[in-house]
Amino acid sequence: MKTAIQPDEMGFYGEFGGAFVPELLRPNIEELTRAFRTAQDDKSFQADYLSLLKDYVGRPTPLYYSSKLSDTHGCAIYLKREDLNHTGAHKINNTIGQILLAKSMGKQTIVAETGAGQHGVATATTCALMDMECIVFMGEVDMARQAPNVQRMEFLGAKVIPAKSGSRTLKDATNEAIRFWINHPDAYYLIGSVVGPHPYPEMVAYFQSIISEEIQSQLKEKTGSSSPTKVIACVGGGSNAAGAFYHFYENEDVELIAVEAAGKGLNSGESAATSILGTPGVLHGSMTLLMQDAYGQVTEPYSISAGLDYPGIGPLHAHSIQTGRTKSISVSDEQALSAAKNLSRNEGILPALESAHALAALEQIELSPSDIVVVNLSGRGDKDLSTYLQHSSK
Amino acid sequence: MNTFKKSHKQLSIFVTAGYPNLESLPEQLSLLEAKGVDFVEVGIPFSDPMADGPTIQKTSDIALKNGMNLDRLFDQLREYNSNLPVVLMGYLNPVLAYGIDRFLSLCKEVGVSSVILPDMSLEIYERFYQTTFHEYEITPCFLITPSTSTERIATIAKTCRNSFVYLVSSNATTGENISFGQDQKKRFERIRSACGETPLFMGFGIDSKEKVDFVHEVCDGAIIGSAYLKALEHGNEITFLESLQTHEQA
Ligand SMILES: Cc1ncc(COP(=O)(O)O)c(C=O)c1O
């Protein structure tokens, strides 16, 4: 399978991407790149991956026509139900692919970072399935905010290590995971989004591309055409968006809409809208848009959703937004909370707070009766229930 | 002439600019100069130092809280005008945010001898920044590890012929405990010869006179970071420096 959005030899999408890594990590990155290229051409690898996605993860996930949302907005609106994957989010598409890859490389230990804990849970789950040792770094602050996911990971057999450096959130958990990888080059580093040094952004996008592949065939079956007019997805690092957009990049008739978390508002100082507030910079091994101060110190983003408060954005999104191919919009905490409530009450689907941002975007864009819109419902909202209850009683 | 080429075995110390206090750097430089250190690596603090262990991370956090930034750092270097060579070491992002031209022109103005940016790989340097470095006549220094191929070491040594090659003692972040054996000695000798005329320094995990002596057998000099910063934290940096002294330097 040739990818639709392909970086150059050094991993650059335009000016963004690349591998900005110390020499210490160079052998790790080279080994990984070789293994990934081999896997892409390996029929039995592909077959194992697809069969696990089908029988273990539960794919294909439904493409659900929401008549209520369609009526409200006066056009056809479909929800891509990534919330119905095993473990409740799209993250497992990536962990299955990468841990299969790790197996093929003879690795025995997986190290990962996690913010909200969804990638950590998907990693712990897949490690249990494939008999891998699992180490997850999680910011101390996030461990307190997302305690149930910490317990889930531990029950699945993972070792969760608090990241106590810096701001003690996702970016610091990522620093700790990278440091662990430097000190333990035999471990496999499983990054959870389309960020980090080349080849991670390309590879994670590849393993998530199953989302748009399914959208194409499901839409064709339902409407006769494989192309929607708009695809909407939320962006933390951007893995669910990369997967949902993947096969549509080359079809300019499909509008791609990336939804970032505005938090308490773009000018509030408490926001995670990286593509608007960020400037080019290097973090975690790639050049991308980054929230930083005038001296290049990375600033801590804010969103009510723990999966969206990353200070960077996948380099392929930075490039695609800069060139105008992807349109980025932002949605506030309040707007996301209200979209989550509406979907729960009207469709009986409790969305993740992250996914609620994508749903809220429907209120902000212009829609015409001929529109066919796919909203990527990246995850389910059980993990966010206490936040929802807290806010709906106000 | 290469500043890092000397007839004796050398010692270099790493300090984080702005640690322990915002104004500590000039005092540190004069102490290190008085103690006969050959050159000083000055760390530019960064919020996300991914190749550093806990000690340097902590000093970096404190330095940022103290208000250290590149403007202040260049002011302090300009004021401290001496013969002690200074190498700036940091991550690429603060340099890019400052502006690579502005950064290098100030390096040149205040007389910085070289620049180490560990996340700027040789390939990234050649593709994006080499022309600008040349323009300001600053030669960067690159890291290698014991597992870097001989061929790559030779390429890096050629690029660094006016500075030096920085050998990371083992595959580890800064401050990890290391030990040396006979095997390593052979490896380091292979690396030494691949470097040709370019000086070779070893750092990461060097924390005692014993390790310095070992490094001196195989390299041009040793670089001490975390161990010095720990001594500084406990106020016994002078004792520590004196414990490292060889007869030659005394
Ligand atoms: C349900 C869900 N959606 C979206 C995200 C954001 O990640 P990405 O932008 O990589 O899809 C997360 C991250 O934790 C998540 O759990």
XYZ file of C-alpha atoms and ligand atoms in Angstrom:
660
model
C 0.000 0.000 0.000
C 1.452 3.343 -1.057
C 0.518 6.163 1.249
C -1.369 9.184 0.047
C 0.460 11.680 2.188
C 4.117 10.834 2.095
C 7.022 12.675 3.660
C 10.376 12.977 1.875
C 13.364 10.702 2.567
C 14.244 12.544 5.786
C 10.645 12.516 6.985
C 9.700 16.078 6.073
C 6.205 17.146 5.082
C 7.152 20.494 3.561
C 9.042 22.317 6.306
C 7.657 20.113 9.096
C 8.671 16.712 10.435
C 12.140 15.196 10.177
C 14.102 13.362 12.847
C 15.638 15.868 15.275
C 17.187 13.284 17.547
C 20.471 13.053 19.391
C 23.030 10.649 17.958
C 22.158 8.314 20.847
C 18.800 7.549 19.263
C 20.010 7.232 15.718
C 20.492 3.435 15.762
C 17.034 2.970 17.323
C 15.402 5.136 14.669
C 17.249 3.440 11.818
C 16.333 -0.012 13.083
C 12.703 1.042 13.386
C 12.585 2.574 9.914
C 13.986 -0.588 8.328
C 11.503 -2.795 10.184
C 8.570 -0.577 9.231
C 9.520 -0.567 5.533
C 9.813 -4.353 5.606
C 6.425 -4.724 7.298
C 4.745 -2.484 4.716
C 5.708 -4.932 1.994
C 5.192 -8.085 4.040
C 1.936 -9.864 3.162
C 1.895 -11.992 6.280
C 2.430 -8.941 8.509
C -0.498 -7.222 6.816
C -2.664 -10.315 7.172
C -1.886 -10.614 10.913
C -2.639 -6.933 11.416
C -5.969 -7.056 9.582
C -7.064 -10.248 11.224
C -6.424 -8.861 14.727
C -8.279 -5.682 13.822
C -11.242 -7.782 12.715
C -11.413 -10.484 15.374
C -9.858 -8.788 18.391
C -10.607 -5.100 17.938
C -13.993 -5.607 16.297
C -13.417 -3.842 12.960
C -14.864 -2.631 10.705
C -16.441 -0.087 13.019
C -19.881 1.029 11.848
C -20.445 4.150 9.784
C -23.650 5.294 11.384
C -26.121 7.655 9.704
C -27.353 9.989 12.427
C -30.831 11.043 11.387
C -31.150 13.464 14.274
C -27.912 15.304 13.556
C -28.779 15.224 9.845
C -32.179 16.804 10.531
C -30.698 19.452 12.793
C -28.045 20.482 10.265
C -30.020 19.941 7.060
C -27.511 17.591 5.403
C -26.326 13.994 5.675
C -24.204 13.346 8.754
C -22.444 10.080 9.449
C -20.547 9.076 12.554
C -17.515 6.828 12.184
C -17.836 4.740 15.328
C -14.239 4.374 16.543
C -15.744 4.392 20.037
C -16.855 0.818 19.385
C -13.312 -0.496 19.071
C -12.052 -2.728 21.867
C -10.822 -0.426 24.669
C -13.103 2.333 23.429
C -11.023 4.451 21.080
C -9.075 4.503 17.823
C -5.774 4.239 19.715
C -5.739 0.450 19.509
C -5.424 0.464 15.689
C -1.958 1.884 16.219
C -0.925 -0.262 19.197
C -1.839 -3.470 17.339
C 0.232 -2.386 14.318
C 3.246 -1.228 16.298
C 3.358 -4.133 18.735
C 3.183 -6.579 15.823
C 6.101 -4.641 14.404
C 7.927 -4.819 17.747
C 7.384 -8.604 17.764
C 8.825 -8.870 14.276
C 11.889 -6.982 15.541
C 12.318 -9.447 18.398
C 11.502 -6.884 21.099
C 10.243 -7.915 24.520
C 9.607 -4.613 26.223
C 7.241 -1.864 25.127
C 7.543 1.630 26.528
C 4.875 4.241 25.910
C 3.711 7.650 27.099
C 0.114 8.487 27.827
C -1.860 11.612 28.605
C -5.484 10.755 29.311
C -4.539 7.120 29.567
C -6.345 5.913 26.419
C -3.144 5.152 24.529
C -1.736 3.632 27.716
C -4.756 1.353 28.101
C -4.603 0.315 24.431
C -0.875 -0.379 24.839
C -1.340 -2.364 28.061
C -4.139 -4.353 26.413
C -2.131 -5.209 23.316
C 0.928 -6.062 25.429
C -1.171 -8.491 27.470
C -2.406 -10.064 24.252
C 1.053 -10.380 22.758
C 3.018 -11.244 25.914
C 5.104 -8.117 26.030
C 6.442 -6.342 29.087
C 4.665 -2.977 29.256
C 5.968 0.247 30.783
C 3.859 3.379 30.571
C 5.020 6.850 31.561
C 2.266 9.164 32.674
C 2.527 12.683 34.081
C 1.964 12.786 37.819
C -0.749 15.408 37.300
C -2.526 13.225 34.729
C -2.315 10.165 36.986
C -4.357 12.019 39.546
C -6.864 13.328 36.959
C -7.308 9.977 35.221
C -7.017 7.519 38.090
C -9.427 4.893 36.627
C -7.225 4.490 33.542
C -4.159 4.055 35.763
C -5.974 1.226 37.530
C -7.022 -0.306 34.200
C -3.437 -0.295 32.931
C -2.140 -1.816 36.143
C -4.818 -4.509 36.174
C -3.814 -5.386 32.618
C -0.291 -5.972 33.865
C 1.421 -2.729 32.860
C 3.865 -0.830 35.019
C 2.807 2.822 35.205
C 5.653 5.185 36.073
C 4.843 8.757 37.113
C 6.640 11.442 35.101
C 7.748 13.934 37.711
C 9.747 16.312 35.538
C 8.703 19.654 34.072
C 4.956 20.254 34.105
C 4.242 16.572 34.900
C 1.796 16.074 32.021
C 1.812 14.436 28.562
C 4.814 16.282 27.151
C 6.895 15.313 30.168
C 5.686 11.709 30.018
C 6.905 11.753 26.402
C 10.310 13.131 27.481
C 10.570 10.362 30.086
C 9.624 7.661 27.578
C 12.278 8.968 25.156
C 14.880 9.032 27.954
C 13.953 5.473 28.848
C 14.436 4.528 25.200
C 17.879 6.176 25.155
C 18.866 4.211 28.269
C 17.228 0.968 27.077
C 17.752 0.779 23.307
C 16.469 -2.808 23.334
C 12.998 -1.626 24.255
C 10.437 -0.651 21.625
C 9.086 2.886 21.988
C 5.422 2.975 21.072
C 4.368 6.552 20.443
C 0.630 7.189 20.622
C 0.013 9.831 18.003
C 1.348 11.160 14.690
C 4.120 13.036 16.492
C 7.764 12.368 17.353
C 10.717 11.808 15.033
C 10.401 10.281 11.594
C 9.228 7.529 10.930
C 6.643 7.745 13.741
C 4.255 10.290 12.184
C 4.213 8.384 8.896
C 3.886 5.028 10.636
C 1.103 5.982 13.058
C -0.835 7.601 10.190
C -0.391 4.391 8.214
C -1.753 2.211 11.023
C -4.692 4.576 11.513
C -5.451 4.815 7.793
C -7.818 1.856 8.153
C -10.375 4.435 9.357
C -10.660 6.270 6.030
C -10.287 3.045 4.083
C -13.422 1.786 5.770
C -15.203 5.119 5.411
C -14.664 4.928 1.647
C -16.150 1.468 1.211
C -18.965 1.978 3.736
C -19.986 5.269 2.179
C -19.926 3.733 -1.274
C -22.273 1.032 -0.081
C -24.639 3.513 1.533
C -24.615 6.365 -0.978
C -23.054 5.035 -4.150
C -20.098 7.385 -3.788
C -16.985 6.673 -1.763
C -16.271 10.351 -1.052
C -17.937 12.555 1.536
C -17.852 16.330 1.075
C -16.403 16.917 4.537
C -14.516 14.873 7.119
C -14.277 16.252 10.649
C -11.910 14.984 13.346
C -10.461 16.303 16.581
C -6.718 16.827 16.876
C -4.563 16.318 19.936
C -1.427 15.036 18.267
C -3.625 14.138 15.340
C -3.716 10.353 14.957
C -7.464 9.869 14.626
C -7.591 12.825 12.230
C -4.701 11.437 10.165
C -6.525 8.120 9.899
C -9.858 9.695 9.000
C -8.299 12.048 6.392
C -5.713 9.664 4.973
C -7.348 8.357 1.818
C -8.971 11.700 1.068
C -5.852 13.897 0.949
C -5.543 13.594 -2.783
C -9.219 14.198 -3.470
C -9.489 17.970 -3.286
C -13.294 17.778 -3.347
C -13.242 16.421 0.181
C -12.892 19.170 2.750
C -10.759 18.108 5.722
C -11.561 19.814 9.005
C -9.251 19.464 11.996
C -10.752 20.516 15.299
C -8.496 21.720 18.073
C -9.333 22.463 21.677
C -9.754 26.188 22.319
C -10.008 25.424 26.049
C -11.343 28.504 27.827
C -10.898 30.585 24.663
C -8.135 31.374 22.188
C -7.047 34.501 24.042
C -7.591 33.207 27.540
C -4.062 31.878 28.001
C -5.707 28.510 28.670
C -5.989 26.866 25.292
C -4.592 24.019 23.225
C -5.284 25.418 19.739
C -1.762 24.722 18.497
C -2.240 25.493 14.835
C -3.496 28.993 15.699
C -1.366 29.800 18.756
C 1.719 27.832 17.763
C 4.825 28.768 15.790
C 7.348 26.464 14.097
C 9.661 24.719 16.516
C 11.238 21.423 17.478
C 9.782 19.193 20.184
C 10.057 15.438 20.735
C 12.174 15.004 17.650
C 10.226 16.798 14.967
C 9.758 20.268 13.542
C 6.156 21.271 13.904
C 3.806 23.981 15.092
C 4.415 24.407 18.782
C 3.024 26.422 21.653
C 6.053 28.226 23.040
C 7.175 31.513 24.502
C 9.412 34.099 22.812
C 12.532 32.221 23.985
C 11.429 28.863 22.646
C 10.391 27.335 25.956
C 7.450 25.044 25.423
C 4.298 26.239 27.154
C 1.723 24.074 28.839
C -1.528 23.875 26.884
C -4.932 23.612 28.509
C -8.110 21.792 27.553
C -10.861 20.181 29.600
C -10.045 17.117 27.516
C -6.874 15.385 28.665
C -6.393 13.849 25.195
C -6.162 17.206 23.425
C -3.758 19.178 25.593
C -0.536 18.518 23.708
C 1.616 21.588 22.903
C 2.436 20.379 19.381
C 0.591 18.855 16.465
C 1.563 16.096 14.037
C 3.894 17.514 11.353
C 1.680 16.240 8.544
C -1.183 18.317 9.963
C 1.074 21.351 10.439
C 1.983 21.068 6.769
C -1.503 20.348 5.532
C -2.969 23.241 7.531
C -0.225 25.602 6.365
C -0.821 24.740 2.716
C -4.567 25.140 3.138
C -5.437 21.521 2.393
C -6.752 21.015 5.929
C -8.881 23.646 7.560
C -8.396 24.045 11.288
C -11.035 25.329 13.641
C -11.231 25.391 17.398
C -13.926 24.484 19.889
C -14.130 25.593 23.516
C -14.668 23.461 26.615
C -18.260 24.698 26.866
C -19.078 23.923 23.241
C -17.642 20.418 23.546
C -19.549 19.717 26.766
C -22.777 20.777 25.154
C -22.160 18.654 22.033
C -21.470 15.634 24.263
C -24.719 16.144 26.104
C -26.678 16.500 22.873
C -25.315 13.318 21.352
C -25.942 11.397 24.567
C -29.547 12.603 24.852
C -30.461 12.437 21.167
C -28.608 9.382 19.913
C -27.835 7.420 23.064
C -24.120 7.647 22.305
C -21.820 8.932 25.030
C -18.806 10.385 23.199
C -15.323 10.982 24.580
C -14.620 14.629 25.403
C -12.038 14.658 22.600
C -14.593 13.420 20.058
C -17.149 15.901 21.399
C -14.901 18.641 20.002
C -15.328 17.191 16.506
C -19.108 17.041 17.005
C -19.230 20.650 18.211
C -17.560 21.734 14.982
C -20.848 21.019 13.186
C -22.190 24.174 14.831
C -19.364 26.286 13.482
C -19.098 25.382 9.834
C -21.334 26.237 6.939
C -23.333 23.270 5.714
C -25.512 22.978 2.628
C -28.174 20.339 1.835
C -25.863 18.587 -0.610
C -23.213 18.002 2.064
C -22.252 14.505 3.121
C -20.314 14.858 6.357
C -18.364 12.227 8.260
C -17.533 13.005 11.873
C -14.900 10.740 13.333
C -16.175 9.663 16.729
C -12.739 8.763 18.026
C -13.737 7.338 21.403
C -16.401 6.643 23.989
C -17.053 8.849 26.963
C -17.188 6.533 29.970
C -13.841 7.922 31.103
C -15.310 11.436 31.004
C -18.537 10.740 32.833
C -17.506 12.434 36.057
C -16.518 15.577 34.140
C -19.868 15.536 32.319
C -21.831 15.092 35.545
C -19.873 17.819 37.288
C -20.638 20.269 34.489
C -24.259 19.393 33.829
C -25.184 19.988 37.458
C -23.874 23.553 37.221
C 44.121 27.094 14.842
C 41.921 24.750 16.845
C 41.218 25.991 20.405
C 40.600 22.433 21.585
C 43.942 21.065 20.474
C 46.525 21.141 23.266
C 49.629 19.263 24.205
C 48.211 18.165 27.578
C 45.149 16.093 28.454
C 42.212 18.370 29.098
C 39.328 18.819 31.478
C 36.055 20.543 30.662
C 33.175 21.320 32.996
C 29.507 21.757 32.107
C 27.457 24.355 33.945
C 23.880 25.354 33.349
C 23.552 29.089 32.725
C 21.387 30.667 35.400
C 22.067 27.938 37.991
C 21.998 28.083 40.944
C 21.255 31.797 40.600
C 20.505 33.989 37.634
C 23.867 35.728 38.002
C 25.970 32.624 38.815
C 27.603 32.188 35.419
C 30.336 34.866 35.644
C 31.387 33.610 39.114
C 31.402 30.053 37.826
C 33.519 30.959 34.844
C 36.091 32.747 36.968
C 36.263 29.870 39.451
C 36.697 27.325 36.660
C 39.311 29.440 34.963
C 41.209 29.820 38.224
C 41.119 26.062 38.735
C 42.740 25.499 35.368
C 39.795 24.011 33.513
C 40.530 23.993 29.766
C 37.120 25.074 28.542
C 33.593 25.372 29.866
C 30.409 24.090 28.362
C 27.591 26.439 29.173
C 24.139 24.840 29.071
C 21.266 26.849 27.647
C 18.282 25.812 29.769
C 15.293 24.261 27.976
C 11.855 23.177 29.150
C 12.149 19.722 27.525
C 15.715 18.418 27.706
C 15.131 14.937 26.292
C 18.715 13.652 26.405
C 19.363 14.745 29.969
C 19.100 12.854 33.223
C 17.503 14.175 36.432
C 20.435 16.353 37.599
C 20.694 18.502 34.483
C 16.899 18.593 34.111
C 16.622 20.000 37.597
C 19.253 22.703 37.061
C 17.567 23.589 33.778
C 14.180 24.001 35.500
C 15.710 26.152 38.224
C 17.590 28.290 35.687
C 14.380 28.924 33.747
C 12.546 29.849 36.952
C 15.428 32.219 37.737
C 14.705 33.948 34.430
C 17.663 32.784 32.361
C 17.272 33.276 28.617
C 19.543 33.799 25.625
C 19.561 37.594 25.903
C 20.789 37.399 29.502
C 23.222 34.624 28.672
C 24.897 36.636 25.904
C 25.009 39.704 28.182
C 26.770 37.674 30.879
C 29.239 36.218 28.383
C 29.958 39.651 26.955
C 30.673 41.011 30.429
C 32.871 38.096 31.405
C 35.628 38.758 29.024
C 38.477 36.273 29.455
C 40.599 33.710 27.702
C 38.610 30.754 28.954
C 37.008 29.151 25.897
C 33.231 28.723 26.113
C 31.125 26.184 24.244
C 27.358 26.653 24.245
C 25.303 23.511 24.617
C 21.554 23.286 24.345
C 18.578 22.107 22.377
C 17.686 23.423 18.982
C 14.321 24.979 19.806
C 15.446 27.941 21.930
C 18.069 28.699 19.264
C 15.512 28.613 16.447
C 13.071 30.745 18.418
C 15.855 33.287 19.017
C 16.745 33.203 15.335
C 19.667 31.149 14.077
C 21.325 34.215 12.475
C 20.967 36.327 15.575
C 22.207 33.465 17.757
C 25.289 32.795 15.661
C 26.149 36.433 15.198
C 26.111 36.894 18.987
C 28.182 33.732 19.417
C 30.729 35.274 17.125
C 30.574 38.660 18.815
C 31.119 37.323 22.355
C 33.711 34.805 21.185
C 31.945 31.481 21.720
C 34.286 28.694 20.573
C 31.741 26.109 19.479
C 28.102 25.121 19.777
C 26.623 21.716 20.647
C 22.969 21.113 19.826
C 22.403 17.392 20.404
C 19.044 17.273 18.585
C 20.579 18.874 15.491
C 21.882 15.757 13.752
C 24.600 15.970 11.135
C 21.995 15.450 8.388
C 19.729 18.203 9.709
C 22.743 20.515 10.046
C 23.873 19.919 6.494
C 20.409 20.378 5.036
C 19.313 23.488 6.920
C 21.965 25.256 8.958
C 25.465 24.660 7.652
C 25.523 27.716 5.396
C 24.606 29.999 8.281
C 27.200 28.454 10.617
C 29.820 28.986 7.913
C 28.756 32.569 7.442
C 29.493 33.334 11.115
C 32.562 31.081 11.192
C 31.211 28.931 14.012
C 32.026 25.225 13.849
C 29.530 23.100 15.759
C 30.506 19.993 17.645
C 28.641 16.709 17.175
C 27.983 13.764 19.426
C 29.004 10.213 18.669
C 28.476 7.059 20.736
C 30.519 3.874 21.155
C 28.229 2.240 18.582
C 28.635 4.909 15.875
C 30.224 3.384 12.763
C 33.845 4.193 11.983
C 32.780 5.689 8.684
C 30.311 8.043 10.305
C 32.828 9.027 12.983
C 35.258 9.981 10.224
C 32.605 12.126 8.490
C 31.692 13.832 11.747
C 35.360 14.376 12.644
C 35.873 16.070 9.300
C 32.927 18.399 9.875
C 34.272 19.156 13.384
C 37.918 19.659 12.415
C 37.873 23.183 13.858
C 36.073 22.105 17.020
C 35.985 18.613 18.540
C 34.078 15.358 18.547
C 32.016 14.644 21.658
C 31.998 10.976 22.552
C 29.069 9.989 24.719
C 30.532 7.385 27.088
C 27.704 4.889 26.717
C 24.177 4.707 25.411
C 22.610 6.699 28.206
C 21.218 10.064 29.172
C 23.493 12.457 31.087
C 24.412 11.564 34.663
C 23.912 7.791 34.373
C 26.514 5.810 36.272
C 29.057 4.180 33.985
C 32.043 1.951 34.408
C 34.953 1.296 32.075
C 36.614 -1.993 31.222
C 39.238 -3.335 28.858
C 36.651 -3.934 26.074
C 35.689 -0.320 26.079
C 39.290 0.726 25.936
C 39.735 -1.081 22.631
C 36.586 0.487 21.286
C 37.623 3.940 22.358
C 40.996 3.470 20.686
C 39.254 2.599 17.418
C 37.155 5.743 17.794
C 40.210 7.851 18.601
C 41.924 6.769 15.428
C 38.777 7.335 13.302
C 38.790 10.956 14.488
C 42.177 11.628 12.929
C 43.408 15.133 13.751
C 40.122 16.260 15.308
C 40.243 16.408 19.121
C 38.077 13.855 20.912
C 36.406 14.508 24.263
C 34.356 12.129 26.321
C 31.419 13.002 28.545
C 28.183 11.684 30.146
C 28.619 9.909 33.486
C 32.200 11.019 34.246
C 32.190 11.746 37.978
C 35.599 11.001 39.513
C 39.334 11.421 39.057
C 39.542 7.716 38.328
C 37.206 8.039 35.345
C 38.940 11.211 34.190
C 42.238 9.325 34.222
C 40.734 6.521 32.177
C 39.324 9.000 29.656
C 42.718 10.650 29.423
C 44.238 7.363 28.313
C 42.008 7.226 25.253
C 40.818 10.771 24.512
C 42.053 14.360 24.471
C 39.904 15.297 27.392
C 37.052 14.585 29.751
C 33.833 16.526 30.190
C 32.057 16.555 33.557
C 28.464 17.721 33.895
C 26.032 16.162 36.364
C 28.698 15.361 38.964
C 29.855 18.980 39.038
C 26.302 20.305 39.218
C 25.617 17.995 42.155
C 28.718 19.307 43.913
C 27.539 22.834 43.167
C 24.164 22.064 44.653
C 25.829 20.943 47.873
C 28.275 23.841 47.924
C 31.374 21.659 47.616
C 32.338 22.475 44.047
C 35.819 23.651 45.023
C 36.623 20.401 46.853
C 35.273 18.479 43.884
C 37.410 20.395 41.389
C 40.478 19.928 43.559
C 39.818 16.188 43.784
C 40.098 16.029 39.991
C 43.359 17.878 39.690
C 46.298 16.097 38.138
C 49.904 17.116 38.830
C 50.140 18.522 35.386
C 47.345 21.024 36.028
C 48.270 21.848 39.627
C -10.876 9.335 22.216
C -9.698 10.136 21.832
N -9.767 10.936 20.751
C -8.740 11.701 20.368
C -7.557 11.735 21.080
C -6.464 12.653 20.623
O -5.387 12.010 20.033
P -5.151 12.097 18.450
O -5.194 13.533 18.082
O -3.820 11.488 18.266
O -6.222 11.337 17.783
C -7.414 10.929 22.223
C -6.162 10.931 23.005
O -6.046 10.464 24.102
C -8.510 10.114 22.599
O -8.444 9.335 23.693
